[in-house]
Tab-separated table of C-alpha atoms in Angstrom:
chain	number	residue	atom	x	y	z
A	787	MET	CA	-7.242	31.046	-92.906
A	788	ASN	CA	-8.642	34.105	-91.132
A	789	LYS	CA	-11.752	33.931	-93.303
A	790	VAL	CA	-12.394	30.339	-92.220
A	791	VAL	CA	-11.965	31.220	-88.545
A	792	SER	CA	-14.181	34.254	-88.997
A	793	LEU	CA	-16.902	32.143	-90.673
A	794	ILE	CA	-16.750	29.575	-87.877
A	795	LYS	CA	-17.072	32.295	-85.262
A	796	ASP	CA	-20.025	33.802	-87.138
A	797	PHE	CA	-21.904	30.498	-87.554
A	798	LEU	CA	-20.910	28.709	-84.341
A	799	PRO	CA	-23.810	30.106	-82.234
A	800	ALA	CA	-26.333	29.124	-84.925
A	801	ILE	CA	-24.848	25.626	-85.182
A	802	ILE	CA	-24.947	25.186	-81.398
A	803	VAL	CA	-28.562	26.370	-81.215
A	804	THR	CA	-29.537	24.014	-84.044
A	805	VAL	CA	-27.837	20.968	-82.480
A	806	VAL	CA	-29.328	21.671	-79.040
A	807	SER	CA	-32.791	22.227	-80.555
A	808	VAL	CA	-32.708	18.980	-82.523
A	809	ALA	CA	-31.490	17.075	-79.444
A	810	ALA	CA	-34.285	18.604	-77.327
A	811	ILE	CA	-36.924	17.684	-79.914
A	812	VAL	CA	-35.672	14.084	-80.105
A	813	LEU	CA	-35.614	13.761	-76.307
A	814	ILE	CA	-39.107	15.248	-75.930
A	815	TYR	CA	-40.533	13.033	-78.660
A	816	THR	CA	-38.897	9.909	-77.245
A	817	PHE	CA	-39.598	10.377	-73.551
A	818	VAL	CA	-42.415	12.899	-73.143
A	819	GLY	CA	-44.712	12.649	-76.131
A	820	GLY	CA	-45.146	13.018	-79.806
A	821	PRO	CA	-47.614	13.207	-82.647
A	822	MET	CA	-49.676	10.371	-84.052
A	823	ALA	CA	-51.997	10.305	-87.046
A	824	ILE	CA	-55.471	8.815	-86.591
A	825	GLU	CA	-56.207	6.145	-89.170
A	826	GLY	CA	-59.754	5.100	-89.968
A	827	SER	CA	-63.178	5.984	-88.608
A	828	SER	CA	-63.250	3.943	-85.398
A	829	MET	CA	-62.973	6.994	-83.126
A	830	GLU	CA	-65.564	9.171	-84.877
A	831	PRO	CA	-67.023	11.612	-84.067
A	832	VAL	CA	-64.323	12.637	-81.535
A	833	LEU	CA	-61.317	11.863	-83.744
A	834	LEU	CA	-61.477	11.680	-87.521
A	835	ASP	CA	-59.330	9.908	-90.076
A	836	GLY	CA	-56.239	12.045	-90.636
A	837	ASP	CA	-56.409	13.992	-87.360
A	838	ILE	CA	-53.017	14.501	-85.734
A	839	VAL	CA	-52.948	14.070	-81.955
A	840	ILE	CA	-50.291	14.329	-79.260
A	841	ILE	CA	-49.529	11.275	-77.155
A	842	ASN	CA	-48.439	12.053	-73.589
A	843	ARG	CA	-45.989	9.261	-72.728
A	844	LEU	CA	-45.617	10.478	-69.129
A	845	ALA	CA	-49.333	10.511	-68.304
A	846	TYR	CA	-49.210	7.089	-66.673
A	847	SER	CA	-45.869	7.361	-64.939
A	848	TYR	CA	-45.222	8.094	-61.269
A	849	ASP	CA	-48.084	5.869	-60.066
A	850	ASN	CA	-50.676	7.534	-62.316
A	851	GLU	CA	-52.991	4.852	-63.651
A	852	PRO	CA	-55.187	4.981	-66.746
A	853	GLN	CA	-58.775	5.968	-65.964
A	854	ARG	CA	-62.094	4.946	-67.435
A	855	TYR	CA	-62.865	6.994	-70.578
A	856	ASP	CA	-59.221	7.982	-71.195
A	857	LEU	CA	-58.189	7.928	-74.820
A	858	ILE	CA	-55.060	5.826	-75.068
A	859	ALA	CA	-52.570	4.945	-77.768
A	860	PHE	CA	-51.330	1.370	-77.576
A	861	GLU	CA	-49.256	-1.109	-79.523
A	862	TYR	CA	-50.981	-3.915	-81.369
A	863	SER	CA	-49.992	-7.141	-79.609
A	864	GLU	CA	-49.333	-8.993	-82.875
A	865	ASP	CA	-47.265	-6.215	-84.503
A	866	SER	CA	-45.772	-3.526	-82.252
A	867	SER	CA	-45.184	-1.251	-85.239
A	868	ARG	CA	-48.989	-0.830	-85.512
A	869	LYS	CA	-50.595	1.612	-83.089
A	870	PHE	CA	-54.250	2.069	-82.144
A	871	VAL	CA	-56.188	4.785	-80.345
A	872	LYS	CA	-59.209	3.643	-78.328
A	873	ARG	CA	-61.162	4.629	-75.223
A	874	ILE	CA	-60.796	2.746	-71.940
A	875	ILE	CA	-64.164	1.336	-70.941
A	876	GLY	CA	-63.251	-1.504	-68.574
A	877	MET	CA	-60.843	-1.246	-65.657
A	878	PRO	CA	-59.045	-4.043	-63.794
A	879	GLY	CA	-61.582	-6.044	-61.789
A	880	ASP	CA	-64.575	-5.033	-63.939
A	881	VAL	CA	-66.785	-7.527	-65.722
A	882	ILE	CA	-67.964	-6.120	-69.067
A	883	LYS	CA	-70.818	-7.218	-71.286
A	884	ILE	CA	-72.537	-5.608	-74.231
A	885	GLU	CA	-76.188	-6.295	-75.019
A	886	ASP	CA	-77.917	-4.672	-77.989
A	887	ASP	CA	-75.117	-2.054	-78.248
A	888	VAL	CA	-75.400	-1.079	-74.564
A	889	VAL	CA	-72.328	-1.507	-72.354
A	890	TYR	CA	-72.847	-2.934	-68.868
A	891	VAL	CA	-70.267	-3.142	-66.095
A	892	ASP	CA	-70.308	-5.301	-63.003
A	893	TYR	CA	-68.244	-3.605	-60.320
A	894	GLY	CA	-68.901	-6.566	-58.015
A	895	GLU	CA	-72.557	-5.921	-57.198
A	896	GLY	CA	-74.343	-6.829	-60.425
A	897	PHE	CA	-74.408	-5.343	-63.903
A	898	VAL	CA	-75.263	-1.672	-64.354
A	899	LYS	CA	-75.482	0.307	-67.555
A	900	LEU	CA	-72.263	2.219	-68.102
A	901	GLY	CA	-72.909	5.935	-67.814
A	902	GLU	CA	-71.081	6.923	-70.963
A	903	TYR	CA	-71.980	9.079	-73.889
A	904	TYR	CA	-69.146	8.199	-76.247
A	905	GLY	CA	-70.765	5.283	-78.027
A	906	TYR	CA	-71.586	6.192	-81.617
A	907	PHE	CA	-73.159	3.872	-84.149
A	908	GLU	CA	-72.527	4.904	-87.732
A	909	GLY	CA	-72.026	2.645	-90.714
A	910	GLU	CA	-72.925	-0.945	-91.345
A	911	GLY	CA	-73.891	-2.531	-88.059
A	912	ASN	CA	-72.239	-5.825	-87.202
A	913	ALA	CA	-74.506	-8.085	-85.141
A	914	ASN	CA	-71.417	-9.850	-83.806
A	915	LEU	CA	-70.358	-6.591	-82.169
A	916	SER	CA	-73.743	-5.610	-80.721
A	917	ASN	CA	-73.586	-8.382	-78.125
A	918	TYR	CA	-70.411	-9.421	-76.373
A	919	GLY	CA	-69.196	-10.992	-73.179
A	920	PRO	CA	-69.249	-11.121	-70.308
A	921	VAL	CA	-65.472	-10.776	-69.924
A	922	THR	CA	-63.528	-10.170	-66.719
A	923	VAL	CA	-60.792	-7.548	-66.912
A	924	SER	CA	-57.730	-8.849	-65.072
A	925	GLU	CA	-55.232	-6.806	-63.085
A	926	GLY	CA	-52.944	-4.826	-65.401
A	927	GLU	CA	-55.397	-5.003	-68.317
A	928	TYR	CA	-58.010	-2.692	-69.832
A	929	PHE	CA	-61.082	-3.222	-72.001
A	930	VAL	CA	-61.079	-0.668	-74.824
A	931	LEU	CA	-63.663	0.329	-77.419
A	932	GLY	CA	-63.652	2.686	-80.351
A	933	ASP	CA	-66.240	5.457	-80.119
A	934	ASN	CA	-67.738	4.422	-83.469
A	935	ARG	CA	-68.720	0.998	-82.217
A	936	TYR	CA	-69.812	-0.486	-85.548
A	937	LEU	CA	-66.545	0.336	-87.303
A	938	SER	CA	-64.026	-0.274	-84.541
A	939	LYS	CA	-61.548	-3.093	-84.111
A	940	ASP	CA	-61.129	-3.175	-80.341
A	941	SER	CA	-61.253	-5.455	-77.280
A	942	ARG	CA	-64.227	-7.307	-78.764
A	943	PHE	CA	-61.845	-8.840	-81.308
A	944	GLN	CA	-59.665	-11.762	-80.317
A	945	ASP	CA	-56.479	-10.346	-81.866
A	946	ILE	CA	-56.853	-7.084	-79.884
A	947	GLY	CA	-58.493	-8.434	-76.744
A	948	LEU	CA	-57.791	-6.851	-73.402
A	949	VAL	CA	-54.990	-4.303	-73.605
A	950	ASN	CA	-52.109	-4.988	-71.257
A	951	ALA	CA	-50.702	-1.979	-69.388
A	952	ASP	CA	-47.317	-2.716	-71.014
A	953	GLN	CA	-48.843	-2.102	-74.456
A	954	ILE	CA	-49.985	1.425	-73.577
A	955	ILE	CA	-47.823	4.113	-75.169
A	956	GLY	CA	-49.588	7.013	-73.488
A	957	LYS	CA	-52.662	9.155	-73.138
A	958	VAL	CA	-54.062	11.028	-76.128
A	959	THR	CA	-54.315	14.544	-74.745
A	960	PHE	CA	-54.311	17.095	-77.537
A	961	ARG	CA	-55.325	17.450	-81.197
A	962	ILE	CA	-53.045	19.626	-83.327
A	963	LEU	CA	-54.609	19.050	-86.749
A	964	PRO	CA	-56.900	19.968	-88.285
A	965	LEU	CA	-56.686	23.479	-86.941
A	966	SER	CA	-60.491	23.611	-86.658
A	967	GLY	CA	-60.248	20.914	-83.957
A	968	PHE	CA	-57.053	22.245	-82.341
A	969	GLY	CA	-57.053	21.891	-78.580
A	970	SER	CA	-57.253	19.679	-75.536
A	971	LEU	CA	-59.308	16.507	-75.697
A	972	ASN	CA	-61.708	16.519	-72.770
A	973	TYR	CA	-62.713	13.311	-71.034
A	974	GLU	CA	-65.853	14.395	-69.203
């Protein structure tokens, strides 16, 4: 019996540390953020197929709102088990149109070319995607595009459409794999 008590005393600190560590990891993943694998080429050249990124679930809490050009992870409206990563292009109140692959925004005073440098056009062009809109972004919604515009399923598609704020999981803030791309994802 003394051997059993002695073994318990020897291993009890390690067991406690393990249980607390696992609980902390689960809590952090659930409430703060966690990893997500990028699938497909829609976010090239910024994010590549197979990259692993960290989603910050707290980024839009405490009255922090998503901003134009943020990379967001969101749930697919038709199947919440599917997740997408796209870039916010249109904010609530904006009117968005795309003509010949150029994004225009009407902030209330007429259309102006969006000053963005994320648009990338690689692969088979789809004429249906080169021209779109105009569409008005309602309160609580966001117009999102993939950086690789020709190969992205995004707000231009009826089944994705405007992304509701309730669908947003969090902000994509950090790439952990591959190690060659390890680091913070800048938005400017």
